[in-house]
mmCIF file of C-alpha atoms in Angstrom:
data_model
loop_
_atom_site.group_PDB
_atom_site.id
_atom_site.type_symbol
_atom_site.label_atom_id
_atom_site.label_comp_id
_atom_site.label_asym_id
_atom_site.label_seq_id
_atom_site.Cartn_x
_atom_site.Cartn_y
_atom_site.Cartn_z
ATOM 1 C CA MET J 1 -23.636 1.476 -20.160
ATOM 2 C CA VAL J 2 -25.014 4.807 -21.384
ATOM 3 C CA THR J 3 -28.275 4.280 -19.519
ATOM 4 C CA ALA J 4 -26.495 3.053 -16.409
ATOM 5 C CA VAL J 5 -24.609 6.346 -15.945
ATOM 6 C CA ARG J 6 -27.647 8.626 -16.103
ATOM 7 C CA HIS J 7 -27.756 9.044 -12.336
ATOM 8 C CA LEU J 8 -23.986 8.881 -11.780
ATOM 9 C CA GLY J 9 -23.331 12.045 -9.774
ATOM 10 C CA PRO J 10 -20.086 13.807 -8.804
ATOM 11 C CA ASN J 11 -20.382 12.303 -5.312
ATOM 12 C CA TRP J 12 -18.876 9.096 -6.725
ATOM 13 C CA TYR J 13 -15.460 10.759 -6.782
ATOM 14 C CA ALA J 14 -15.470 10.320 -3.004
ATOM 15 C CA ALA J 15 -14.691 6.630 -3.588
ATOM 16 C CA VAL J 16 -11.513 7.629 -5.444
ATOM 17 C CA MET J 17 -10.534 10.030 -2.665
ATOM 18 C CA GLY J 18 -11.181 7.432 0.025
ATOM 19 C CA THR J 19 -9.083 4.824 -1.767
ATOM 20 C CA ALA J 20 -6.149 7.137 -2.506
ATOM 21 C CA ILE J 21 -5.933 8.332 1.104
ATOM 22 C CA VAL J 22 -5.581 4.754 2.341
ATOM 23 C CA ALA J 23 -2.355 4.542 0.335
ATOM 24 C CA THR J 24 -0.903 7.954 1.204
ATOM 25 C CA ALA J 25 -1.881 7.794 4.877
ATOM 26 C CA GLY J 26 -0.373 4.321 5.137
ATOM 27 C CA ALA J 27 2.914 5.639 3.755
ATOM 28 C CA ALA J 28 2.895 8.463 6.325
ATOM 29 C CA LEU J 29 2.604 6.146 9.328
ATOM 30 C CA PRO J 30 5.533 6.127 11.763
ATOM 31 C CA VAL J 31 5.307 2.323 11.884
ATOM 32 C CA HIS J 32 6.736 0.507 8.860
ATOM 33 C CA LEU J 33 5.278 -2.966 8.417
ATOM 34 C CA PRO J 34 6.792 -5.638 6.142
ATOM 35 C CA GLY J 35 5.216 -5.362 2.712
ATOM 36 C CA GLY J 36 3.465 -2.127 3.672
ATOM 37 C CA ARG J 37 4.998 -0.163 0.794
ATOM 38 C CA THR J 38 3.816 -2.741 -1.756
ATOM 39 C CA ILE J 39 0.311 -2.821 -0.320
ATOM 40 C CA CYS J 40 0.052 0.971 -0.310
ATOM 41 C CA ALA J 41 1.307 1.141 -3.894
ATOM 42 C CA ALA J 42 -1.280 -1.450 -4.938
ATOM 43 C CA VAL J 43 -4.069 0.524 -3.259
ATOM 44 C CA TRP J 44 -2.848 3.688 -5.012
ATOM 45 C CA LEU J 45 -2.932 1.877 -8.363
ATOM 46 C CA LEU J 46 -6.512 0.863 -7.603
ATOM 47 C CA SER J 47 -7.386 4.533 -6.951
ATOM 48 C CA LEU J 48 -5.811 5.483 -10.289
ATOM 49 C CA LEU J 49 -7.881 2.851 -12.104
ATOM 50 C CA LEU J 50 -11.013 4.026 -10.314
ATOM 51 C CA LEU J 51 -10.279 7.624 -11.306
ATOM 52 C CA VAL J 52 -9.801 6.767 -14.981
ATOM 53 C CA THR J 53 -12.946 4.632 -15.016
ATOM 54 C CA LEU J 54 -15.023 7.267 -13.282
ATOM 55 C CA LEU J 55 -13.765 10.080 -15.518
ATOM 56 C CA GLY J 56 -14.833 8.036 -18.521
ATOM 57 C CA ALA J 57 -18.234 7.257 -17.024
ATOM 58 C CA ARG J 58 -18.798 10.901 -16.105
ATOM 59 C CA ALA J 59 -17.856 11.925 -19.665
ATOM 60 C CA LEU J 60 -20.567 9.591 -20.948
ATOM 61 C CA HIS J 61 -22.941 11.083 -18.389
ATOM 62 C CA TRP J 62 -22.341 14.632 -19.650
ATOM 63 C CA ARG J 63 -22.508 13.620 -23.310
ATOM 64 C CA HIS J 64 -25.647 11.490 -23.241
ATOM 65 C CA HIS J 65 -27.476 12.878 -20.199
ATOM 66 C CA ALA J 66 -26.676 16.583 -20.288
ATOM 67 C CA ASP J 67 -30.096 17.408 -18.870
ATOM 68 C CA GLN J 68 -29.403 15.355 -15.764
ATOM 69 C CA ALA J 69 -25.858 16.752 -15.483
ATOM 70 C CA ARG J 70 -27.203 20.329 -15.544
ATOM 71 C CA ALA J 71 -29.831 19.378 -12.995
ATOM 72 C CA HIS J 72 -27.074 18.100 -10.704
ATOM 73 C CA LEU J 73 -25.175 21.373 -11.064
ATOM 74 C CA LEU J 74 -28.276 23.365 -10.149
ATOM 75 C CA ASP J 75 -29.239 21.102 -7.251
ATOM 76 C CA PRO J 76 -27.998 22.569 -3.918
ATOM 77 C CA ALA J 77 -27.711 19.053 -2.499
ATOM 78 C CA VAL J 78 -25.518 17.778 -5.361
ATOM 79 C CA ALA J 79 -23.543 20.769 -6.678
ATOM 80 C CA PRO J 80 -21.108 20.928 -3.699
ATOM 81 C CA PHE J 81 -19.871 17.456 -4.636
ATOM 82 C CA TYR J 82 -18.082 18.975 -7.626
ATOM 83 C CA GLY J 83 -15.361 19.730 -5.092
ATOM 84 C CA CYS J 84 -14.833 15.953 -4.932
ATOM 85 C CA LEU J 85 -13.672 15.922 -8.571
ATOM 86 C CA ALA J 86 -10.823 18.282 -7.711
ATOM 87 C CA MET J 87 -9.907 16.376 -4.561
ATOM 88 C CA ALA J 88 -9.936 13.029 -6.377
ATOM 89 C CA LEU J 89 -7.490 14.352 -8.993
ATOM 90 C CA LEU J 90 -5.264 15.829 -6.286
ATOM 91 C CA ALA J 91 -5.351 12.744 -4.066
ATOM 92 C CA VAL J 92 -4.340 10.382 -6.861
ATOM 93 C CA GLY J 93 -1.649 12.812 -8.026
ATOM 94 C CA GLY J 94 -0.203 13.132 -4.537
ATOM 95 C CA GLY J 95 -0.279 9.368 -4.156
ATOM 96 C CA ALA J 96 1.800 9.008 -7.325
ATOM 97 C CA LEU J 97 4.715 10.804 -5.670
ATOM 98 C CA THR J 98 4.152 9.295 -2.242
ATOM 99 C CA VAL J 99 3.865 5.604 -3.106
ATOM 100 C CA GLY J 100 3.216 5.228 -6.827
ATOM 101 C CA ARG J 101 6.799 6.140 -7.724
ATOM 102 C CA TYR J 102 7.959 2.776 -6.403
ATOM 103 C CA TRP J 103 6.070 1.109 -9.238
ATOM 104 C CA ILE J 104 6.039 3.626 -12.085
ATOM 105 C CA GLY J 105 9.323 5.415 -11.387
ATOM 106 C CA THR J 106 10.020 8.883 -10.040
ATOM 107 C CA ARG J 107 10.019 10.643 -13.414
ATOM 108 C CA ALA J 108 6.620 9.284 -14.403
ATOM 109 C CA ALA J 109 5.264 9.985 -10.908
ATOM 110 C CA VAL J 110 6.400 13.608 -11.039
ATOM 111 C CA ALA J 111 4.859 14.081 -14.483
ATOM 112 C CA LEU J 112 1.573 12.475 -13.443
ATOM 113 C CA ASP J 113 1.378 14.465 -10.219
ATOM 114 C CA ALA J 114 2.211 17.719 -12.034
ATOM 115 C CA VAL J 115 -0.697 17.195 -14.441
ATOM 116 C CA LEU J 116 -3.214 16.043 -11.840
ATOM 117 C CA PHE J 117 -2.153 18.745 -9.359
ATOM 118 C CA THR J 118 -2.518 21.492 -11.967
ATOM 119 C CA VAL J 119 -5.903 20.318 -13.237
ATOM 120 C CA GLY J 120 -7.162 19.513 -9.745
ATOM 121 C CA THR J 121 -6.130 22.913 -8.410
ATOM 122 C CA VAL J 122 -7.821 24.768 -11.271
ATOM 123 C CA VAL J 123 -11.010 22.727 -10.831
ATOM 124 C CA GLY J 124 -10.878 23.186 -7.049
ATOM 125 C CA LEU J 125 -10.475 26.962 -7.235
ATOM 126 C CA ALA J 126 -13.294 27.154 -9.781
ATOM 127 C CA ALA J 127 -15.557 25.059 -7.548
ATOM 128 C CA ALA J 128 -14.706 27.238 -4.535
ATOM 129 C CA VAL J 129 -16.084 30.243 -6.428
ATOM 130 C CA VAL J 130 -18.810 28.856 -8.684
ATOM 131 C CA VAL J 131 -20.620 26.570 -6.238
ATOM 132 C CA PRO J 132 -21.019 29.178 -3.436
ATOM 133 C CA TYR J 133 -22.111 31.669 -6.117
ATOM 134 C CA LEU J 134 -24.784 29.275 -7.376
ATOM 135 C CA MET J 135 -25.883 28.628 -3.804
ATOM 136 C CA ALA J 136 -26.349 32.360 -3.272
ATOM 137 C CA VAL J 137 -27.895 33.266 -6.629
ATOM 138 C CA GLY J 138 -29.511 30.165 -8.074
ATOM 139 C CA HIS J 139 -30.109 27.714 -5.253
ATOM 140 C CA ARG J 140 -31.461 30.162 -2.674
ATOM 141 C CA ALA J 141 -30.270 27.974 0.182
ATOM 142 C CA GLU J 142 -31.616 28.622 3.676
ATOM 143 C CA PRO J 143 -29.666 28.314 6.957
ATOM 144 C CA ARG J 144 -31.834 25.347 7.914
ATOM 145 C CA ASP J 145 -30.550 23.571 4.778
ATOM 146 C CA ALA J 146 -26.915 23.741 5.935
ATOM 147 C CA THR J 147 -25.063 20.417 5.982
ATOM 148 C CA PRO J 148 -21.364 19.519 6.069
ATOM 149 C CA VAL J 149 -21.626 18.892 2.318
ATOM 150 C CA TRP J 150 -21.449 22.685 1.901
ATOM 151 C CA LEU J 151 -17.791 22.484 2.965
ATOM 152 C CA LEU J 152 -16.695 20.349 0.005
ATOM 153 C CA PRO J 153 -16.063 23.118 -2.557
ATOM 154 C CA VAL J 154 -14.078 25.310 -0.166
ATOM 155 C CA VAL J 155 -11.996 22.405 1.171
ATOM 156 C CA ALA J 156 -10.612 21.498 -2.262
ATOM 157 C CA PRO J 157 -7.953 24.292 -2.235
ATOM 158 C CA MET J 158 -6.768 22.999 1.142
ATOM 159 C CA VAL J 159 -6.004 19.643 -0.487
ATOM 160 C CA SER J 160 -3.925 21.518 -3.076
ATOM 161 C CA ALA J 161 -2.156 23.328 -0.238
ATOM 162 C CA ALA J 162 -1.294 20.029 1.475
ATOM 163 C CA LEU J 163 -0.143 18.165 -1.645
ATOM 164 C CA GLY J 164 1.547 20.960 -3.581
ATOM 165 C CA PRO J 165 4.692 20.926 -1.397
ATOM 166 C CA LEU J 166 5.442 17.414 -2.686
ATOM 167 C CA LEU J 167 6.350 18.977 -6.036
ATOM 168 C CA VAL J 168 8.548 21.753 -4.599
ATOM 169 C CA PRO J 169 11.825 19.743 -4.515
ATOM 170 C CA TYR J 170 11.403 18.845 -8.204
ATOM 171 C CA LEU J 171 11.248 22.492 -9.347
ATOM 172 C CA PRO J 172 14.305 24.647 -10.138
ATOM 173 C CA ALA J 173 15.749 26.256 -7.020
ATOM 174 C CA GLY J 174 14.860 29.869 -6.366
ATOM 175 C CA GLN J 175 11.774 31.658 -7.642
ATOM 176 C CA ALA J 176 9.933 28.555 -8.863
ATOM 177 C CA ARG J 177 10.116 26.693 -5.558
ATOM 178 C CA GLU J 178 9.275 29.708 -3.423
ATOM 179 C CA THR J 179 6.367 30.673 -5.688
ATOM 180 C CA LEU J 180 4.772 27.235 -5.442
ATOM 181 C CA LEU J 181 5.259 27.052 -1.683
ATOM 182 C CA LEU J 182 3.732 30.474 -1.071
ATOM 183 C CA ALA J 183 0.920 29.733 -3.548
ATOM 184 C CA CYS J 184 0.105 26.671 -1.454
ATOM 185 C CA PHE J 185 0.216 28.828 1.657
ATOM 186 C CA ALA J 186 -2.214 31.263 -0.009
ATOM 187 C CA MET J 187 -4.607 28.399 -0.805
ATOM 188 C CA PHE J 188 -4.270 27.276 2.801
ATOM 189 C CA GLY J 189 -5.506 30.703 3.929
ATOM 190 C CA LEU J 190 -8.221 30.841 1.271
ATOM 191 C CA SER J 191 -9.680 27.509 2.283
ATOM 192 C CA LEU J 192 -9.226 28.025 6.029
ATOM 193 C CA LEU J 193 -11.051 31.359 6.112
ATOM 194 C CA ALA J 194 -13.847 30.062 3.876
ATOM 195 C CA THR J 195 -14.215 27.030 6.159
ATOM 196 C CA LEU J 196 -14.334 29.254 9.243
ATOM 197 C CA ALA J 197 -17.137 31.227 7.585
ATOM 198 C CA MET J 198 -19.101 28.093 6.654
ATOM 199 C CA LEU J 199 -18.568 25.873 9.687
ATOM 200 C CA PRO J 200 -20.654 27.975 12.142
ATOM 201 C CA LEU J 201 -23.664 27.541 9.821
ATOM 202 C CA VAL J 202 -23.237 23.775 9.931
ATOM 203 C CA PHE J 203 -22.728 23.664 13.691
ATOM 204 C CA ALA J 204 -25.721 25.936 14.319
ATOM 205 C CA ARG J 205 -27.898 23.749 12.075
ATOM 206 C CA ILE J 206 -26.967 20.637 14.048
ATOM 207 C CA VAL J 207 -27.473 22.229 17.458
ATOM 208 C CA THR J 208 -30.702 24.108 16.715
ATOM 209 C CA GLY J 209 -32.234 21.989 13.949
ATOM 210 C CA GLY J 210 -31.815 18.537 15.426
ATOM 211 C CA PRO J 211 -30.075 15.506 13.890
ATOM 212 C CA LEU J 212 -29.477 15.402 10.173
ATOM 213 C CA PRO J 213 -31.557 13.063 7.989
ATOM 214 C CA LEU J 214 -30.338 9.489 8.314
ATOM 215 C CA ALA J 215 -28.710 9.347 4.870
ATOM 216 C CA LEU J 216 -26.793 12.572 5.537
ATOM 217 C CA THR J 217 -25.559 11.701 9.024
ATOM 218 C CA PRO J 218 -22.229 10.251 7.759
ATOM 219 C CA THR J 219 -21.458 13.638 6.196
ATOM 220 C CA LEU J 220 -20.707 14.936 9.693
ATOM 221 C CA PHE J 221 -17.308 13.315 9.197
ATOM 222 C CA LEU J 222 -16.634 15.757 6.347
ATOM 223 C CA VAL J 223 -15.829 18.426 8.936
ATOM 224 C CA LEU J 224 -12.707 16.435 9.789
ATOM 225 C CA GLY J 225 -11.435 17.073 6.249
ATOM 226 C CA PRO J 226 -10.394 20.728 6.559
ATOM 227 C CA LEU J 227 -9.141 20.115 10.111
ATOM 228 C CA GLY J 228 -6.888 17.182 9.296
ATOM 229 C CA GLN J 229 -5.869 18.520 5.891
ATOM 230 C CA SER J 230 -4.874 21.933 7.243
ATOM 231 C CA THR J 231 -2.775 20.276 9.954
ATOM 232 C CA THR J 232 -1.135 18.166 7.254
ATOM 233 C CA ALA J 233 -0.542 21.259 5.129
ATOM 234 C CA VAL J 234 1.305 23.264 7.782
ATOM 235 C CA GLY J 235 3.426 20.195 8.513
ATOM 236 C CA LYS J 236 4.334 19.911 4.814
ATOM 237 C CA PHE J 237 5.192 23.628 4.679
ATOM 238 C CA ALA J 238 7.592 23.154 7.561
ATOM 239 C CA ASP J 239 9.140 20.100 5.866
ATOM 240 C CA VAL J 240 10.073 21.866 2.618
ATOM 241 C CA ALA J 241 10.501 25.499 3.740
ATOM 242 C CA PRO J 242 14.229 25.321 4.718
ATOM 243 C CA GLY J 243 16.232 26.467 1.719
ATOM 244 C CA VAL J 244 13.108 27.557 -0.163
ATOM 245 C CA VAL J 245 12.170 30.694 1.789
ATOM 246 C CA PRO J 246 14.501 32.926 3.859
ATOM 247 C CA ALA J 247 15.568 31.661 7.265
ATOM 248 C CA PRO J 248 13.178 33.629 9.511
ATOM 249 C CA TYR J 249 10.181 32.456 7.526
ATOM 250 C CA SER J 250 11.313 28.855 7.240
ATOM 251 C CA GLN J 251 11.621 28.732 11.024
ATOM 252 C CA GLY J 252 8.200 30.343 11.288
ATOM 253 C CA PHE J 253 6.661 27.507 9.282
ATOM 254 C CA GLY J 254 8.129 25.077 11.816
ATOM 255 C CA VAL J 255 6.549 27.016 14.671
ATOM 256 C CA LEU J 256 3.220 27.212 12.812
ATOM 257 C CA ALA J 257 3.174 23.448 12.301
ATOM 258 C CA VAL J 258 3.017 22.919 16.062
ATOM 259 C CA LEU J 259 1.146 25.996 17.319
ATOM 260 C CA TYR J 260 -1.573 25.569 14.705
ATOM 261 C CA GLY J 261 -1.636 21.803 14.407
ATOM 262 C CA VAL J 262 -1.950 20.849 18.071
ATOM 263 C CA PRO J 263 -5.162 22.802 18.875
ATOM 264 C CA VAL J 264 -6.761 22.006 15.518
ATOM 265 C CA MET J 265 -6.120 18.310 15.968
ATOM 266 C CA GLY J 266 -7.660 18.609 19.418
ATOM 267 C CA PHE J 267 -10.835 20.037 17.893
ATOM 268 C CA ALA J 268 -10.765 17.308 15.248
ATOM 269 C CA LEU J 269 -10.847 14.645 17.974
ATOM 270 C CA LEU J 270 -13.748 16.435 19.644
ATOM 271 C CA TRP J 271 -15.650 16.500 16.356
ATOM 272 C CA LEU J 272 -14.803 12.848 15.706
ATOM 273 C CA ALA J 273 -16.440 11.902 18.996
ATOM 274 C CA LEU J 274 -19.498 14.064 18.264
ATOM 275 C CA ALA J 275 -19.918 12.720 14.740
ATOM 276 C CA THR J 276 -19.488 9.130 15.926
ATOM 277 C CA ALA J 277 -22.224 9.613 18.529
ATOM 278 C CA HIS J 278 -24.589 10.922 15.828
ATOM 279 C CA VAL J 279 -23.783 7.982 13.541
ATOM 280 C CA ILE J 280 -24.404 5.429 16.295
ATOM 281 C CA ALA J 281 -27.750 7.041 17.053
ATOM 282 C CA ALA J 282 -28.628 7.093 13.343
ATOM 283 C CA ARG J 283 -27.798 3.408 12.971
ATOM 284 C CA ARG J 284 -30.133 2.628 15.835
ATOM 285 C CA ARG J 285 -32.836 4.534 13.985
ATOM 286 C CA GLY J 286 -32.287 2.475 10.843
ATOM 287 C CA MET J 287 -29.612 4.285 8.825
ATOM 288 C CA GLY J 288 -28.749 2.115 5.828
ATOM 289 C CA PHE J 289 -25.872 2.194 3.390
ATOM 290 C CA SER J 290 -25.529 4.988 0.848
ATOM 291 C CA MET J 291 -22.641 6.650 -0.951
ATOM 292 C CA THR J 292 -22.383 9.125 1.930
ATOM 293 C CA TRP J 293 -20.608 6.347 3.845
ATOM 294 C CA TRP J 294 -17.468 7.309 1.910
ATOM 295 C CA ALA J 295 -17.375 10.343 4.204
ATOM 296 C CA PHE J 296 -15.929 7.937 6.791
ATOM 297 C CA THR J 297 -12.735 7.555 4.724
ATOM 298 C CA PHE J 298 -10.970 10.604 3.259
ATOM 299 C CA PRO J 299 -11.615 12.978 6.203
ATOM 300 C CA VAL J 300 -10.309 10.403 8.673
ATOM 301 C CA GLY J 301 -7.318 9.842 6.411
ATOM 302 C CA THR J 302 -6.422 13.531 6.569
ATOM 303 C CA CYS J 303 -6.395 13.258 10.351
ATOM 304 C CA VAL J 304 -3.953 10.338 10.023
ATOM 305 C CA THR J 305 -1.562 12.445 7.934
ATOM 306 C CA GLY J 306 -2.107 15.397 10.274
ATOM 307 C CA ALA J 307 -1.249 13.319 13.333
ATOM 308 C CA ALA J 308 1.801 11.935 11.538
ATOM 309 C CA ALA J 309 2.943 15.504 10.760
ATOM 310 C CA LEU J 310 2.588 16.449 14.417
ATOM 311 C CA ALA J 311 4.572 13.367 15.396
ATOM 312 C CA ARG J 312 7.415 14.495 13.118
ATOM 313 C CA HIS J 313 7.489 18.059 14.384
ATOM 314 C CA THR J 314 6.904 17.453 18.095
ATOM 315 C CA GLY J 315 8.638 14.122 18.549
ATOM 316 C CA LEU J 316 5.806 12.975 20.805
ATOM 317 C CA VAL J 317 4.979 9.270 20.772
ATOM 318 C CA VAL J 318 1.338 10.024 21.544
ATOM 319 C CA TYR J 319 0.877 11.363 18.014
ATOM 320 C CA ASP J 320 2.457 8.205 16.605
ATOM 321 C CA GLY J 321 -0.150 6.179 18.471
ATOM 322 C CA LEU J 322 -2.933 8.514 17.353
ATOM 323 C CA ALA J 323 -1.919 8.162 13.704
ATOM 324 C CA VAL J 324 -1.859 4.363 13.920
ATOM 325 C CA GLY J 325 -5.214 4.207 15.721
ATOM 326 C CA LEU J 326 -6.907 6.524 13.223
ATOM 327 C CA TYR J 327 -5.432 4.526 10.347
ATOM 328 C CA GLY J 328 -7.023 1.363 11.704
ATOM 329 C CA LEU J 329 -10.364 3.197 11.722
ATOM 330 C CA LEU J 330 -9.722 4.408 8.162
ATOM 331 C CA VAL J 331 -8.993 0.928 6.811
ATOM 332 C CA ALA J 332 -12.079 -0.529 8.485
ATOM 333 C CA ALA J 333 -14.255 2.236 7.015
ATOM 334 C CA TRP J 334 -12.696 1.830 3.555
ATOM 335 C CA VAL J 335 -13.261 -1.926 3.479
ATOM 336 C CA THR J 336 -16.867 -1.523 4.645
ATOM 337 C CA ALA J 337 -17.703 1.246 2.158
ATOM 338 C CA GLY J 338 -15.868 -0.535 -0.664
ATOM 339 C CA VAL J 339 -17.643 -3.861 -0.180
ATOM 340 C CA ARG J 340 -21.060 -2.194 0.127
ATOM 341 C CA THR J 341 -20.415 -0.072 -2.964
ATOM 342 C CA ALA J 342 -19.282 -3.024 -5.069
ATOM 343 C CA ARG J 343 -22.359 -4.949 -3.981
ATOM 344 C CA GLY J 344 -24.608 -2.006 -4.843
ATOM 345 C CA VAL J 345 -23.029 -1.541 -8.287
ATOM 346 C CA LEU J 346 -23.323 -5.229 -9.160
ATOM 347 C CA SER J 347 -26.962 -5.301 -8.093
ATOM 348 C CA GLY J 348 -27.695 -2.033 -9.896
ATOM 349 C CA ALA J 349 -29.178 -0.452 -6.778
ATOM 350 C CA LEU J 350 -26.638 2.368 -6.524
ATOM 351 C CA LEU J 351 -26.911 3.296 -10.206
ATOM 352 C CA ALA J 352 -30.711 3.373 -10.218
ATOM 353 C CA GLY J 353 -32.574 6.654 -10.171
ATOM 354 C CA PRO J 354 -34.239 8.006 -7.044
ATOM 355 C CA ARG J 355 -37.414 6.216 -6.156
ATOM 356 C CA PRO J 356 -40.605 8.185 -6.743
ATOM 357 C CA VAL J 357 -42.367 9.340 -3.620
ATOM 358 C CA LEU J 358 -45.732 7.684 -3.400
ATOM 359 C CA SER J 359 -48.570 9.999 -2.513
ATOM 360 C CA ALA J 360 -50.563 9.137 0.562
ATOM 361 C CA PRO J 361 -53.811 7.289 -0.218
ATOM 362 C CA LEU J 362 -57.009 9.248 0.150
ATOM 363 C CA PRO J 363 -58.932 8.499 3.329
ATOM 364 C CA VAL J 364 -61.698 5.947 2.895
ATOM 365 C CA ARG J 365 -65.110 6.969 4.126
ATOM 366 C CA VAL J 366 -67.156 4.010 5.393
ATOM 367 C CA ARG J 367 -70.818 4.064 6.296
ATOM 368 C CA THR J 368 -71.568 1.955 9.363
ATOM 369 C CA THR J 369 -74.737 0.049 10.055
ATOM 370 C CA SER J 370 -75.876 2.901 12.287
ATOM 371 C CA GLY J 371 -75.710 5.298 9.359
ATOM 372 C CA ALA J 372 -72.706 7.254 10.676
ATOM 373 C CA VAL J 373 -69.945 8.044 8.248
ATOM 374 C CA ARG J 374 -66.351 7.647 9.364
#
């Protein structure tokens, strides 16, 4: 077991995120299917088990392979995935209140979410500062190296912003509730502005630098994360603001939910089409499975919850249909990534170290019968 976790990177937390969002997004759907609550609760429980297992495996990784763990932190291609740790904690915590409470009870769900939200938020804020700092000082990243993976650390506070309002009703009325709500709003702004600063680098890299490497092509879906999650966040603010903040501001959150969410969701659909086109082209060029396929899950799930929030605040049936359609895409992606991951873990392929790059053989010089050398 100790040897098996040597190459277990922080990117594995994406599997926890992708599983948890299937449960929470399913609970947010405007369509309530028979047995849907039980299924979503079971999927959430699976995400909790995955989180506990992965936390234990990563602890072994740090204890017995500290050299590799430090190398991951100093690797510009791996370090941004530390944002996934924060988002995995937050996603499972939010799922506890959304669907897990039907199995473990409301009191236990609130306690679990409070712990995971607090730890996840602290880790997310730390990642949002430390990882960009390392990229600037230690990694020396170039614009041509920009990929959507760079967004992961700065998106983590947006997940806190979207899930924090779930805890607001369980706090004492007055200062405590308003403080948490406005803290979530502050993290919304923090993450949004950081994303707006980073996203042009990613878009410019794609347009001017050509398609991403095949293994990284699925990461184009990561851009959907801050778009869908921010739309979800403003919808949650509007849900809990009445009675928490003064009347003019509570009404303002309701206006923001629509005036912000509608155009951002429009851009998310544009990006979904663009990313899908890149993935189809990459598959034709031989793109195989890797852990980056989990990028097809959590970001799409945030668009499901974002569309559901718009459906609540606009009353438009079109957003109901959009949420259901995106959820079908999410479930298909989750099943595909889950089956491929389980197969790769059982075979040992996903836990193996990177294959060494073979050097090109030296050219062979042959003397012909005419005496020429070629």
